[in-house]
Coordinates of C-alpha atoms (C1' of nucleotides) in Angstrom, one line a residue:
Chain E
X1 CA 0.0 0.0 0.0
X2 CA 1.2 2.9 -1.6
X3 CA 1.4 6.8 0.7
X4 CA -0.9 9.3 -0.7
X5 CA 0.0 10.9 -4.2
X6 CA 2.7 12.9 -2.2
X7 CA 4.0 16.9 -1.3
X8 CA 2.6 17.8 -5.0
X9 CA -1.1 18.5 -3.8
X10 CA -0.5 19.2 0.1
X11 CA -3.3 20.8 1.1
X12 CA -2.0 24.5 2.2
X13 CA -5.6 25.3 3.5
X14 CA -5.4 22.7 5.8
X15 CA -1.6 23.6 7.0
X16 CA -1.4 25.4 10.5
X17 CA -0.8 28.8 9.8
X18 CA 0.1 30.5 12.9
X19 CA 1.9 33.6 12.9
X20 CA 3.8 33.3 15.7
X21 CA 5.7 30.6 13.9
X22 CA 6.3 32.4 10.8
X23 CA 9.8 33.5 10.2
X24 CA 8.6 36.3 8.2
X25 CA 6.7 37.6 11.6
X26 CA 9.6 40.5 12.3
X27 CA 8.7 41.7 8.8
X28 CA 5.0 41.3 8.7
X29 CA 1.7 42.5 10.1
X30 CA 3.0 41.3 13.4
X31 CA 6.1 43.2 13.5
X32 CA 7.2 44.2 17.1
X33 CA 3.9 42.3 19.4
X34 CA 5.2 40.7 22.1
X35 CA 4.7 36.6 22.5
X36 CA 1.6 36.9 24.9
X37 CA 0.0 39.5 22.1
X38 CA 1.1 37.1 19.2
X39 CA -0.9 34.0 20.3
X40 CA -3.8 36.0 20.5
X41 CA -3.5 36.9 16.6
X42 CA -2.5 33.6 15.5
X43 CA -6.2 32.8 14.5
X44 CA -5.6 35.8 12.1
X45 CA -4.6 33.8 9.3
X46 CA -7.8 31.4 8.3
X47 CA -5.5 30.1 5.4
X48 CA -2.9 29.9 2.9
X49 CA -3.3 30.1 -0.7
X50 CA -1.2 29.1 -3.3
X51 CA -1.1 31.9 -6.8
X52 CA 0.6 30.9 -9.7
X53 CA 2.7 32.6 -12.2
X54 CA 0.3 34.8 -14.1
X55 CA -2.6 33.8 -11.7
X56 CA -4.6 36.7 -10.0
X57 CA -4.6 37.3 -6.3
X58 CA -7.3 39.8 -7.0
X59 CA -8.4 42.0 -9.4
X60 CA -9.7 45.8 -9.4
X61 CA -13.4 45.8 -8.5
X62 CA -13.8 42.3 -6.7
X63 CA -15.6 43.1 -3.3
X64 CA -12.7 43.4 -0.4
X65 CA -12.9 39.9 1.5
X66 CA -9.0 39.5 3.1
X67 CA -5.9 41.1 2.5
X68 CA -3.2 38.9 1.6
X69 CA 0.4 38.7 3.0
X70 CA 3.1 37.7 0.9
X71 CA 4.6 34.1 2.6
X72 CA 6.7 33.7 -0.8
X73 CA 7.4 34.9 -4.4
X74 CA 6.9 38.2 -6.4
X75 CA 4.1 39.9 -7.1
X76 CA 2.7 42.9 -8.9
X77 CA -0.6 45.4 -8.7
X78 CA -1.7 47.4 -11.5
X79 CA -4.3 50.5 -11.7
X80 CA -6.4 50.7 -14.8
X81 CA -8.0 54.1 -16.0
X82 CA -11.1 54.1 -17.6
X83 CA -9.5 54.2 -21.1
X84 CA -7.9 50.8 -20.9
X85 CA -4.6 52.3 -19.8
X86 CA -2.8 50.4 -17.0
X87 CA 0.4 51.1 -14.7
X88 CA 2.2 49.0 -12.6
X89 CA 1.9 50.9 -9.4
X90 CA 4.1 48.3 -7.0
X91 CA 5.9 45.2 -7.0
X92 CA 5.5 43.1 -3.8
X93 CA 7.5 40.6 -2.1
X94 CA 7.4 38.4 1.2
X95 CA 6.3 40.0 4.2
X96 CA 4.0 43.0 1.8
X97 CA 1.0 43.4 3.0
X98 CA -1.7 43.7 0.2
X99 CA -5.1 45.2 -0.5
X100 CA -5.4 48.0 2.1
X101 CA -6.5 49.7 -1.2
X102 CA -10.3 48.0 -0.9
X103 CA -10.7 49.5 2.5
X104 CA -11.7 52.5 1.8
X105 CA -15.0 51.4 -1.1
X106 CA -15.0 47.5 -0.5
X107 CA -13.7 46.8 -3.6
X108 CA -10.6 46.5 -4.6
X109 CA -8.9 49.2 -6.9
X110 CA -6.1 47.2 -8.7
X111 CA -4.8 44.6 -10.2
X112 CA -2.9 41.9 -8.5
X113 CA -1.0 39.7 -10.5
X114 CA 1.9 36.3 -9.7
X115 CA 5.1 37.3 -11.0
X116 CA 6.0 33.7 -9.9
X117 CA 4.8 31.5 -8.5
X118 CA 3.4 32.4 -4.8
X119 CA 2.3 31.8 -1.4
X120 CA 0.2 34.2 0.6
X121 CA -1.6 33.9 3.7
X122 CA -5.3 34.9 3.8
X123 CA -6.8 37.8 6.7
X124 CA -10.5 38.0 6.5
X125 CA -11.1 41.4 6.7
X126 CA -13.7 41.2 9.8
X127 CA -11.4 39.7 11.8
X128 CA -8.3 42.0 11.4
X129 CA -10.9 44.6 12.5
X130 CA -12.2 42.6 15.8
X131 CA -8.9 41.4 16.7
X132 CA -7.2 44.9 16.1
X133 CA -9.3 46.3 18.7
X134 CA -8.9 43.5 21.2
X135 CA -4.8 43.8 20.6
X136 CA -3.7 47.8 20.5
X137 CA -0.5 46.9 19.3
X138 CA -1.6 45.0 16.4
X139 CA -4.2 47.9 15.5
X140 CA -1.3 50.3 15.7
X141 CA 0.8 47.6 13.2
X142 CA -1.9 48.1 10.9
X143 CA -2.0 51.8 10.9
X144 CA 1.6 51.9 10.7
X145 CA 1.5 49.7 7.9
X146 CA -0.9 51.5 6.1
X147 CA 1.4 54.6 6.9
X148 CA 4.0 53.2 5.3
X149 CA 2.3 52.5 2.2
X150 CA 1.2 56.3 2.0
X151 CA 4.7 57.5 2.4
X152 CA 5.8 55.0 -0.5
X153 CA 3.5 56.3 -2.7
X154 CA 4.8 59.9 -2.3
X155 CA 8.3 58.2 -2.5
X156 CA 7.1 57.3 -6.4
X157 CA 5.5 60.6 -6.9
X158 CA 8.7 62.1 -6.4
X159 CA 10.2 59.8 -8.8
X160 CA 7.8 59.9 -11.2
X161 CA 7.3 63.6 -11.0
X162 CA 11.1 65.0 -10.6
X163 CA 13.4 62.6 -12.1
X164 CA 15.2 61.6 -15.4
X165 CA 14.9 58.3 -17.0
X166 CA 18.5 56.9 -15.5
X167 CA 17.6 58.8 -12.1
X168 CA 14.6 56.6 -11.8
X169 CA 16.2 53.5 -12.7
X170 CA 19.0 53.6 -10.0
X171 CA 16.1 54.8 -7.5
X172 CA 14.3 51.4 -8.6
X173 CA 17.4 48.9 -7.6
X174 CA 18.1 51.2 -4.9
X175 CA 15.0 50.3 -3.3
X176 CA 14.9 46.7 -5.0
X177 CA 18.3 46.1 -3.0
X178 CA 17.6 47.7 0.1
X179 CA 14.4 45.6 0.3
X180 CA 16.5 42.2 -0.5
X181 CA 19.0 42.9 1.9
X182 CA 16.5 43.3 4.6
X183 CA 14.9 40.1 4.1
X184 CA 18.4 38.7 4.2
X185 CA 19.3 38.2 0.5
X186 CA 22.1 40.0 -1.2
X187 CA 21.8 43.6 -1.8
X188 CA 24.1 43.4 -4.7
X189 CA 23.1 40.6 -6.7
X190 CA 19.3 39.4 -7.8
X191 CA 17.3 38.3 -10.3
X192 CA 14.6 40.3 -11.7
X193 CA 11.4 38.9 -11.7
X194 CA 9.6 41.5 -14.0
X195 CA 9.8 42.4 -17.5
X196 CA 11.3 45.6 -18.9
X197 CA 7.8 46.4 -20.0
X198 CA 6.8 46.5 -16.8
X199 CA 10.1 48.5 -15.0
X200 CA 9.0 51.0 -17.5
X201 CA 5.3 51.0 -16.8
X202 CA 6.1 51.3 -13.1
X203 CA 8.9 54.2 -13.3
X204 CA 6.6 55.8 -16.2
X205 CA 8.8 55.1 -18.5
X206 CA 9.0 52.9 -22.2
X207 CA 10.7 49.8 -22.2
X208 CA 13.3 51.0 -24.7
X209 CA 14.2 53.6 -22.5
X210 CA 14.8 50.8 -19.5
X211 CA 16.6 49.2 -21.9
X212 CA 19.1 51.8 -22.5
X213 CA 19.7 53.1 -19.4
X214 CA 20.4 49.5 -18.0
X215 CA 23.0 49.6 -20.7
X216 CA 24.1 53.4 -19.6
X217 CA 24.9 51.8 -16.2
X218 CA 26.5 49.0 -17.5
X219 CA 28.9 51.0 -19.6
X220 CA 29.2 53.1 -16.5
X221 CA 30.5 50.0 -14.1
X222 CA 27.8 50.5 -12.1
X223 CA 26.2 47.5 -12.6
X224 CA 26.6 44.0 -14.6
X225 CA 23.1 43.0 -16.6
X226 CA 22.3 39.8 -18.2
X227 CA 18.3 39.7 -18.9
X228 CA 17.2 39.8 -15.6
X229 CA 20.5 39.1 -13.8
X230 CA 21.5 41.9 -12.1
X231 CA 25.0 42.7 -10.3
X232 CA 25.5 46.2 -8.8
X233 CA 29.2 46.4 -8.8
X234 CA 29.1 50.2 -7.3
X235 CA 26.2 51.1 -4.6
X236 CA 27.8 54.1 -4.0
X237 CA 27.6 55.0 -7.6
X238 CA 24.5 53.8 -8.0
X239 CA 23.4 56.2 -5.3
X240 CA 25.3 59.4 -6.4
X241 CA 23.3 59.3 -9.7
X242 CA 19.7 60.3 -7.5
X243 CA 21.5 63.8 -6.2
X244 CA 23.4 66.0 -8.4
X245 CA 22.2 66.4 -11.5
X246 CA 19.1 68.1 -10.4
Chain H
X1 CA -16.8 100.5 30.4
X2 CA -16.2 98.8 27.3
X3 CA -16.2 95.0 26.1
X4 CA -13.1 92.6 25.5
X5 CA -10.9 94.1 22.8
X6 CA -13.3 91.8 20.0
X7 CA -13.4 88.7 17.6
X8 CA -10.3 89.2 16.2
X9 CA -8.4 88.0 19.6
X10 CA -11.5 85.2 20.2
X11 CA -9.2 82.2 21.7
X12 CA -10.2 79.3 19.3
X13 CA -8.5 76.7 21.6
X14 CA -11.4 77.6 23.8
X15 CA -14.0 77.3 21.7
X16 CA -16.3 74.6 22.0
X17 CA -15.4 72.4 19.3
X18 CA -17.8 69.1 18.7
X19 CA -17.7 66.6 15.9
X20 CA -21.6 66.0 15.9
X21 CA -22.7 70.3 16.0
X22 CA -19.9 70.6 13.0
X23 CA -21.5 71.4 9.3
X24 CA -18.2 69.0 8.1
X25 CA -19.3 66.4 9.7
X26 CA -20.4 64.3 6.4
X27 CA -17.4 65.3 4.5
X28 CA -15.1 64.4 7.9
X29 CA -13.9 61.6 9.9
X30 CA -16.9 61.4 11.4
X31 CA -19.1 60.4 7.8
X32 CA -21.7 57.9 8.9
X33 CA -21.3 57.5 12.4
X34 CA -24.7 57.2 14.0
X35 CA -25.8 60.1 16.2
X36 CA -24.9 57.6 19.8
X37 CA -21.7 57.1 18.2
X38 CA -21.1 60.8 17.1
X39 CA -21.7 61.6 20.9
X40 CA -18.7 59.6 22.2
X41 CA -16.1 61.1 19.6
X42 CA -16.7 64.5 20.7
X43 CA -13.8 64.7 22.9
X44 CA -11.9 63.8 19.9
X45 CA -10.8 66.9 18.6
X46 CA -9.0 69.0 21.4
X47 CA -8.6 72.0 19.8
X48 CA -9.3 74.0 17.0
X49 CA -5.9 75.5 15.5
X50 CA -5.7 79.0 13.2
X51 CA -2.8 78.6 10.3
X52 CA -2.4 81.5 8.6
X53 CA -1.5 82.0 4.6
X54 CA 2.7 80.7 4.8
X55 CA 2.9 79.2 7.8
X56 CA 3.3 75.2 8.1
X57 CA 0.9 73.3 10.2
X58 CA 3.9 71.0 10.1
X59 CA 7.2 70.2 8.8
X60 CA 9.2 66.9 7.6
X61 CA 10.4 65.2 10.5
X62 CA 8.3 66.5 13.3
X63 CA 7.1 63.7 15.7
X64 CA 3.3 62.8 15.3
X65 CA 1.5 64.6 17.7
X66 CA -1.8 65.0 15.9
X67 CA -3.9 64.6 13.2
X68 CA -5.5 67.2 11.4
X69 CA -8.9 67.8 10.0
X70 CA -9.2 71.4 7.8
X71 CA -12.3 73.0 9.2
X72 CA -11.7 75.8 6.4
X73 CA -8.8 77.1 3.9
X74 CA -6.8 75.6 1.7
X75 CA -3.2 73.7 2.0
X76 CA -0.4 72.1 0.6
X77 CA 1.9 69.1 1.4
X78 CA 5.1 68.6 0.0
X79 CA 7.5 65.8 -0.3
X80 CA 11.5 66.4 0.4
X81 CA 14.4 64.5 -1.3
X82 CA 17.9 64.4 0.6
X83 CA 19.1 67.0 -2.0
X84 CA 16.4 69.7 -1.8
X85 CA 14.4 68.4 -4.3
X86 CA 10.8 69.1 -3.4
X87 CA 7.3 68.2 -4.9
X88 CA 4.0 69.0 -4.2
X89 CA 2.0 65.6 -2.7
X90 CA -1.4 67.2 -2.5
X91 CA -3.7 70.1 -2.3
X92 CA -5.7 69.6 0.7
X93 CA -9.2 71.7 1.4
X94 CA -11.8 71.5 3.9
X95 CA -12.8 68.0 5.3
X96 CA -9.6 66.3 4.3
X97 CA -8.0 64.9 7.2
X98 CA -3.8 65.3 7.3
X99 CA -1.0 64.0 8.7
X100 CA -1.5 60.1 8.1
X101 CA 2.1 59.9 6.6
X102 CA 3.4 60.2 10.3
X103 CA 1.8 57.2 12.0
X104 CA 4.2 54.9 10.3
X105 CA 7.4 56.2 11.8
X106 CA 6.0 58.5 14.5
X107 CA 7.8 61.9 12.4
X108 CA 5.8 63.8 9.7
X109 CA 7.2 63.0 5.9
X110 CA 6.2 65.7 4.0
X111 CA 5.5 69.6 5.0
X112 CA 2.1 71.1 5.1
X113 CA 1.6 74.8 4.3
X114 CA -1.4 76.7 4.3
X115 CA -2.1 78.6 0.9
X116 CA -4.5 80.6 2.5
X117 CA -5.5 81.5 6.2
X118 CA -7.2 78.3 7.6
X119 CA -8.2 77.0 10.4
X120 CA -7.8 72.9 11.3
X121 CA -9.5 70.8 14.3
X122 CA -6.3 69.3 16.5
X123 CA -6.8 65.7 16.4
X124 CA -4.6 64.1 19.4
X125 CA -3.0 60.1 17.7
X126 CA -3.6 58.7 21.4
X127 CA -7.2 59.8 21.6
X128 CA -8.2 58.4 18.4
X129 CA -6.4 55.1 18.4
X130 CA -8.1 54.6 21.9
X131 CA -11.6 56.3 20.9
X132 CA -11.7 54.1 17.6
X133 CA -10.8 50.7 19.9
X134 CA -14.4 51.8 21.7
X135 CA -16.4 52.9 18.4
X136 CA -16.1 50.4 15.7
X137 CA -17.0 52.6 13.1
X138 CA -14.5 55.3 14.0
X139 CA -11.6 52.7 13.1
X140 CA -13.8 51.4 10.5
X141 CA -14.0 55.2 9.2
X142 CA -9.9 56.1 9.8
X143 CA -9.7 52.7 7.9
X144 CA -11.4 54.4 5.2
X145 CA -9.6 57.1 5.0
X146 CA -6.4 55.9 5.2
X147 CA -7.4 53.4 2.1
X148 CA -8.7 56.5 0.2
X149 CA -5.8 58.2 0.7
X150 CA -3.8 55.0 -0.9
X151 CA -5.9 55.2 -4.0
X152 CA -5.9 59.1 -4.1
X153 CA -1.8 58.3 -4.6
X154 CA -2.2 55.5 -7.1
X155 CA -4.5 58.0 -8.9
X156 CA -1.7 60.5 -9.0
X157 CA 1.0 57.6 -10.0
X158 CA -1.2 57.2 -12.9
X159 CA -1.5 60.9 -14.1
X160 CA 2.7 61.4 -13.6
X161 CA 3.4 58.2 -15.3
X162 CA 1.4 58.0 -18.2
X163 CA -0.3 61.6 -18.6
X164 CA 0.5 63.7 -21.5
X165 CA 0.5 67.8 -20.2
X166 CA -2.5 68.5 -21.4
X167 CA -4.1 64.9 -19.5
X168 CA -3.0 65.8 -16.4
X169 CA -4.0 69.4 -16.1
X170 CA -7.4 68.3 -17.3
X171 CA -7.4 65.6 -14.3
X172 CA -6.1 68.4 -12.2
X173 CA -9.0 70.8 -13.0
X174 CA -11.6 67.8 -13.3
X175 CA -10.4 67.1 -10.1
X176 CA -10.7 70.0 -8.1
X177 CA -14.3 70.7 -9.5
X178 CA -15.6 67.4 -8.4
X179 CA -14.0 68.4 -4.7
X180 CA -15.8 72.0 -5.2
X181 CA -18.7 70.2 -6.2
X182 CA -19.1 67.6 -3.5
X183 CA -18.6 71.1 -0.6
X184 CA -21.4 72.6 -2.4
X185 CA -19.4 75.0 -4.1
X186 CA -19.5 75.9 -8.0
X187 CA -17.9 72.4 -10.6
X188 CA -17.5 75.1 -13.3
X189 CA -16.1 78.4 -11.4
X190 CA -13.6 79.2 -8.8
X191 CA -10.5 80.4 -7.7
X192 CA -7.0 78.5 -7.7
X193 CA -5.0 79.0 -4.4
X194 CA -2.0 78.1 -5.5
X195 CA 0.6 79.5 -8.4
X196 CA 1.5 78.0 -11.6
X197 CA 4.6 76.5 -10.1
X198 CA 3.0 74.6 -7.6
X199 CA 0.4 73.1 -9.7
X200 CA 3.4 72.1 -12.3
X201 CA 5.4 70.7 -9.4
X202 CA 2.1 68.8 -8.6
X203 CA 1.6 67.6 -11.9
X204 CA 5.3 67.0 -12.4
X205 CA 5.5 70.1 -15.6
X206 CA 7.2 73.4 -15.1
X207 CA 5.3 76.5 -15.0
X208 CA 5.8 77.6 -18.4
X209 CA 4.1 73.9 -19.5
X210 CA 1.3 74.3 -17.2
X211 CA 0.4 78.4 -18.7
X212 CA 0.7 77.2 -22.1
X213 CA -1.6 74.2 -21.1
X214 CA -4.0 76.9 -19.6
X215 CA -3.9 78.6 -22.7
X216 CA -4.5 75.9 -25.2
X217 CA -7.6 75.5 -23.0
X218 CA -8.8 78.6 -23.4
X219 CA -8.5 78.7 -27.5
X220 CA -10.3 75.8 -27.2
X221 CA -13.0 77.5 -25.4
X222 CA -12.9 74.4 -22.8
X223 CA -12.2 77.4 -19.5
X224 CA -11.5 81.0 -19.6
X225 CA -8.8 81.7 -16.8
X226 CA -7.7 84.8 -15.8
X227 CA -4.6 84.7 -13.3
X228 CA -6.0 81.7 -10.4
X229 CA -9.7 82.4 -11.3
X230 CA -10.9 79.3 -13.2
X231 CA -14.3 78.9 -15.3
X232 CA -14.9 75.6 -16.9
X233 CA -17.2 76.3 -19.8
X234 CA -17.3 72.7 -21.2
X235 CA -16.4 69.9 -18.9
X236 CA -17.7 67.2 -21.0
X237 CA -14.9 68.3 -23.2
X238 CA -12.5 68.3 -20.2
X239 CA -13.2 64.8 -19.5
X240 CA -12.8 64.4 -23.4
X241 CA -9.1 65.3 -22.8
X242 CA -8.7 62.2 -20.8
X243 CA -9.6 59.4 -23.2
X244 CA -9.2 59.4 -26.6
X245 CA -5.0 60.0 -27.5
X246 CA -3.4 56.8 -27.0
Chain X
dC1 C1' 2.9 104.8 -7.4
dG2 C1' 6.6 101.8 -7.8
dC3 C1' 8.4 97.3 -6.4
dT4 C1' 8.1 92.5 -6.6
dA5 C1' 6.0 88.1 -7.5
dT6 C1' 3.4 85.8 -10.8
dC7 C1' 2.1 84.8 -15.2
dT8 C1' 2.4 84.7 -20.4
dT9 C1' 4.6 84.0 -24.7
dG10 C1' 8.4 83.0 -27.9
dA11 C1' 12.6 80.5 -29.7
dG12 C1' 15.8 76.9 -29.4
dT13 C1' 17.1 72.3 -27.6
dA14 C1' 17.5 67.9 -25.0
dG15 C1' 15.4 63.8 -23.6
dC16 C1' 12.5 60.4 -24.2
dG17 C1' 9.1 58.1 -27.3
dT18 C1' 8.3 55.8 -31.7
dC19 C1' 9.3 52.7 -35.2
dA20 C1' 12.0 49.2 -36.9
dA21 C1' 15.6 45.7 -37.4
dG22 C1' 18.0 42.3 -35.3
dT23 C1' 19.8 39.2 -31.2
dC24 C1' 19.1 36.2 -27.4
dA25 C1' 16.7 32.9 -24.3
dT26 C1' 13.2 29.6 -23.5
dG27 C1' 10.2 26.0 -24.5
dT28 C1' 7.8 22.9 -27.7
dG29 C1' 7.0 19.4 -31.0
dG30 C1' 9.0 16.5 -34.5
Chain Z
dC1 C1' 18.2 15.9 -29.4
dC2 C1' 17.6 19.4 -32.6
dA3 C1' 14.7 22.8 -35.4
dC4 C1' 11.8 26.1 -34.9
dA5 C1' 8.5 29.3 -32.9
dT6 C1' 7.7 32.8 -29.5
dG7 C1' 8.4 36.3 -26.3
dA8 C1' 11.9 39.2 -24.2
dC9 C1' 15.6 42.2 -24.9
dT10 C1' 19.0 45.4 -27.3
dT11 C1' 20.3 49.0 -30.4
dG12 C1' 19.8 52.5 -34.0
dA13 C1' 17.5 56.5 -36.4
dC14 C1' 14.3 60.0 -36.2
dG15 C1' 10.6 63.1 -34.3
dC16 C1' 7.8 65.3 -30.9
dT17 C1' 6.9 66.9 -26.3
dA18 C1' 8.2 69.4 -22.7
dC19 C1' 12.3 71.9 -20.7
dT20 C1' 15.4 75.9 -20.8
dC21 C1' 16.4 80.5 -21.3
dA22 C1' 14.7 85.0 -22.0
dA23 C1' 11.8 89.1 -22.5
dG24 C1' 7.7 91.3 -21.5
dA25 C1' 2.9 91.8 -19.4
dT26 C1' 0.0 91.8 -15.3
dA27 C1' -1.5 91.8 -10.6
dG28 C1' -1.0 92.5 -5.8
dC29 C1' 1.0 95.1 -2.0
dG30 C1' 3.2 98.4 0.8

DNA sequence: CGCTATCTTGAGTAGCGTCAAGTCATGTGG
DNA sequence: CCACATGACTTGACGCTACTCAAGATAGCG
């Protein structure tokens, strides 16, 4: 007698999910509670949910059931205007907290798309609210949160609104290595999990125009590019383009 | 004998200063709370604050002491890069509640300057986190506001990343007469508070982009503008300016 | 009434978008 | 295992949009 089929089709709905064994926890909703508060949020997360490459998490308009966070892989969410036209407005990776945009109408507002293939963790909505007020610390995590992604968005607006096409670039693996290093990968060297179409759409920019200032940078020995291998050979560099040249 | 030296000098800490007797009330924080619920929030505004035409309500890097709600008048935030390079994050007007960029890291991100005398209701952090753990809807409404303040900014990434000069100052104008409209002022006539520079720094243009933009309106006969006073003669053909090119 | 800040308009230019050709990587079916 | 198809990326040539620089008009304020 044969073990069933085998780790293929796990059941990740059925997996304990507790946040207080998560090893993304310092980086997550739960940042900073203290054990006795982090028990008390462990029935946060009613399940985890696998999202393939390509596959939705959500998309703009769907009534606001759970926000997700990211256990694993790369994600992207879009904004659509009426006219069809879409931008990338974020790219998300473990320990991101997505969907805080369907608070405020109960439907979501964008686009949420696998880069690769994922892992998030489900938060009905409801019970974020109920257990936020039972646990101040964990309602003050979600405002801070929520903070955070305000002040990231005027981060963008900056970029979009005041910089050149290179300036933006370096700003992007700036932030791209700064966010890798703190989840403990290597600030210098990473694979990029998005097209150059969709750099561009993100930093407002065409994908020609990525193109060619990846290639500026290279020629520059700043950096080392290979599709979506990149190598920063010169943070320092890399970080002197954002200033000067105003 | 003759009375106190008159209004001018009226001490508008003093005043009494209730959510539920405010005309703002529906625009506010406070938008659908039940009249039991309003009750309880009154102690939520301390003080009412004046903030006259130059001066900041609050600067980048101040600690979070409050938030604010704009009883009347019209401001501006503004975003800072390490080397002086500045943008303009918002236009803020009656109703709009400020200062949510601070509850991440405890220290204001951006500057807010009034563009005209105004006057704001003092909104201490402690007392609302603690008042909206007691009234549901309160955190459910902060909630709200927090979210709309996310999708205001994706909004905004949209028009900077993928808006022509002529498409964004048509969002801009569309905009701001849909935020007229909804106070129960004129959608078709008023006056800007703010110089050409500041909406170009909003809008990511330079002055001289966002005059010639004004005047290619007018020939249009879409607006007549003289100077900051505005009068929108065709908005369906505003709106048209968003669409069609591309 | 004059000073200053703001706004308008013009002329020339730089940067990025557009169009197009060609290379490279990946995966699929024979 | 290789040939081929497809999508992603690079690079070049050219054009348009918005920026820069500059001069002049207009409004607000002391």
């Amino acid at each position: 007698m044969k073990n069933l089929p085998a780790p293929a089709v796990v059941d990740f709905g059925r997996l304990r999910v507790a946040c207080s064994s998560c090893s993304l926890r310092e980086l997550c909703l739960p940042a900073g509670l203290e054990a006795r508060e982090m028990e008390k949020i462990d029935r946060l997360v009613n399940q985890r949910r696998r999202v393939r490459k390509g596959e939705h998490l959500y998309r703009a308009g769907a009534p606001l059931a759970a926000l997700y966070a990211i256990r694993s892989g790369f994600m992207k969410s879009c904004v659509l205007y009426e006219d069809g036209r879409e931008q990338v407005a974020g790219f998300h990776m473990m320990g991101d907290l997505l969907g805080m945009d369907a608070i405020g109408g109960g439907r979501h507002m964008s686009d949420t798309v696998a880069l690769e293939d994922c892992e998030v963790c489900e938060i009905p909505f409801p019970v974020l609210q109920r257990l936020s007020r039972e646990v101040p610390s964990l309602q003050h995590q979600l405002h801070r949160v929520m903070s955070r992604e305000i002040v990231r968005d005027y981060g963008v607006m900056l970029l979009l609104g005041s910089m050149k096409a290179e300036e933006r670039l370096a700003a992007f693996l700036l932030n791209l290595s700064q966010r890798f290093s703190a989840r403990g990968y290597s600030p210098t060297e990473f694979n990029l999990r998005m097209t150059r179409q969709e750099i561009g759409s993100y930093l407002g920019l065409k994908l020609e125009t990525v193109s060619r200032s990846f290639s500026a940078f290279q020629e520059q020995k700043l950096i080392k590019v290979r599709q979506r291998h990149v190598c920063i050979l010169d943070l320092a560099g890399l970080r002197a383009m954002l200033g000067p040249p105003r």
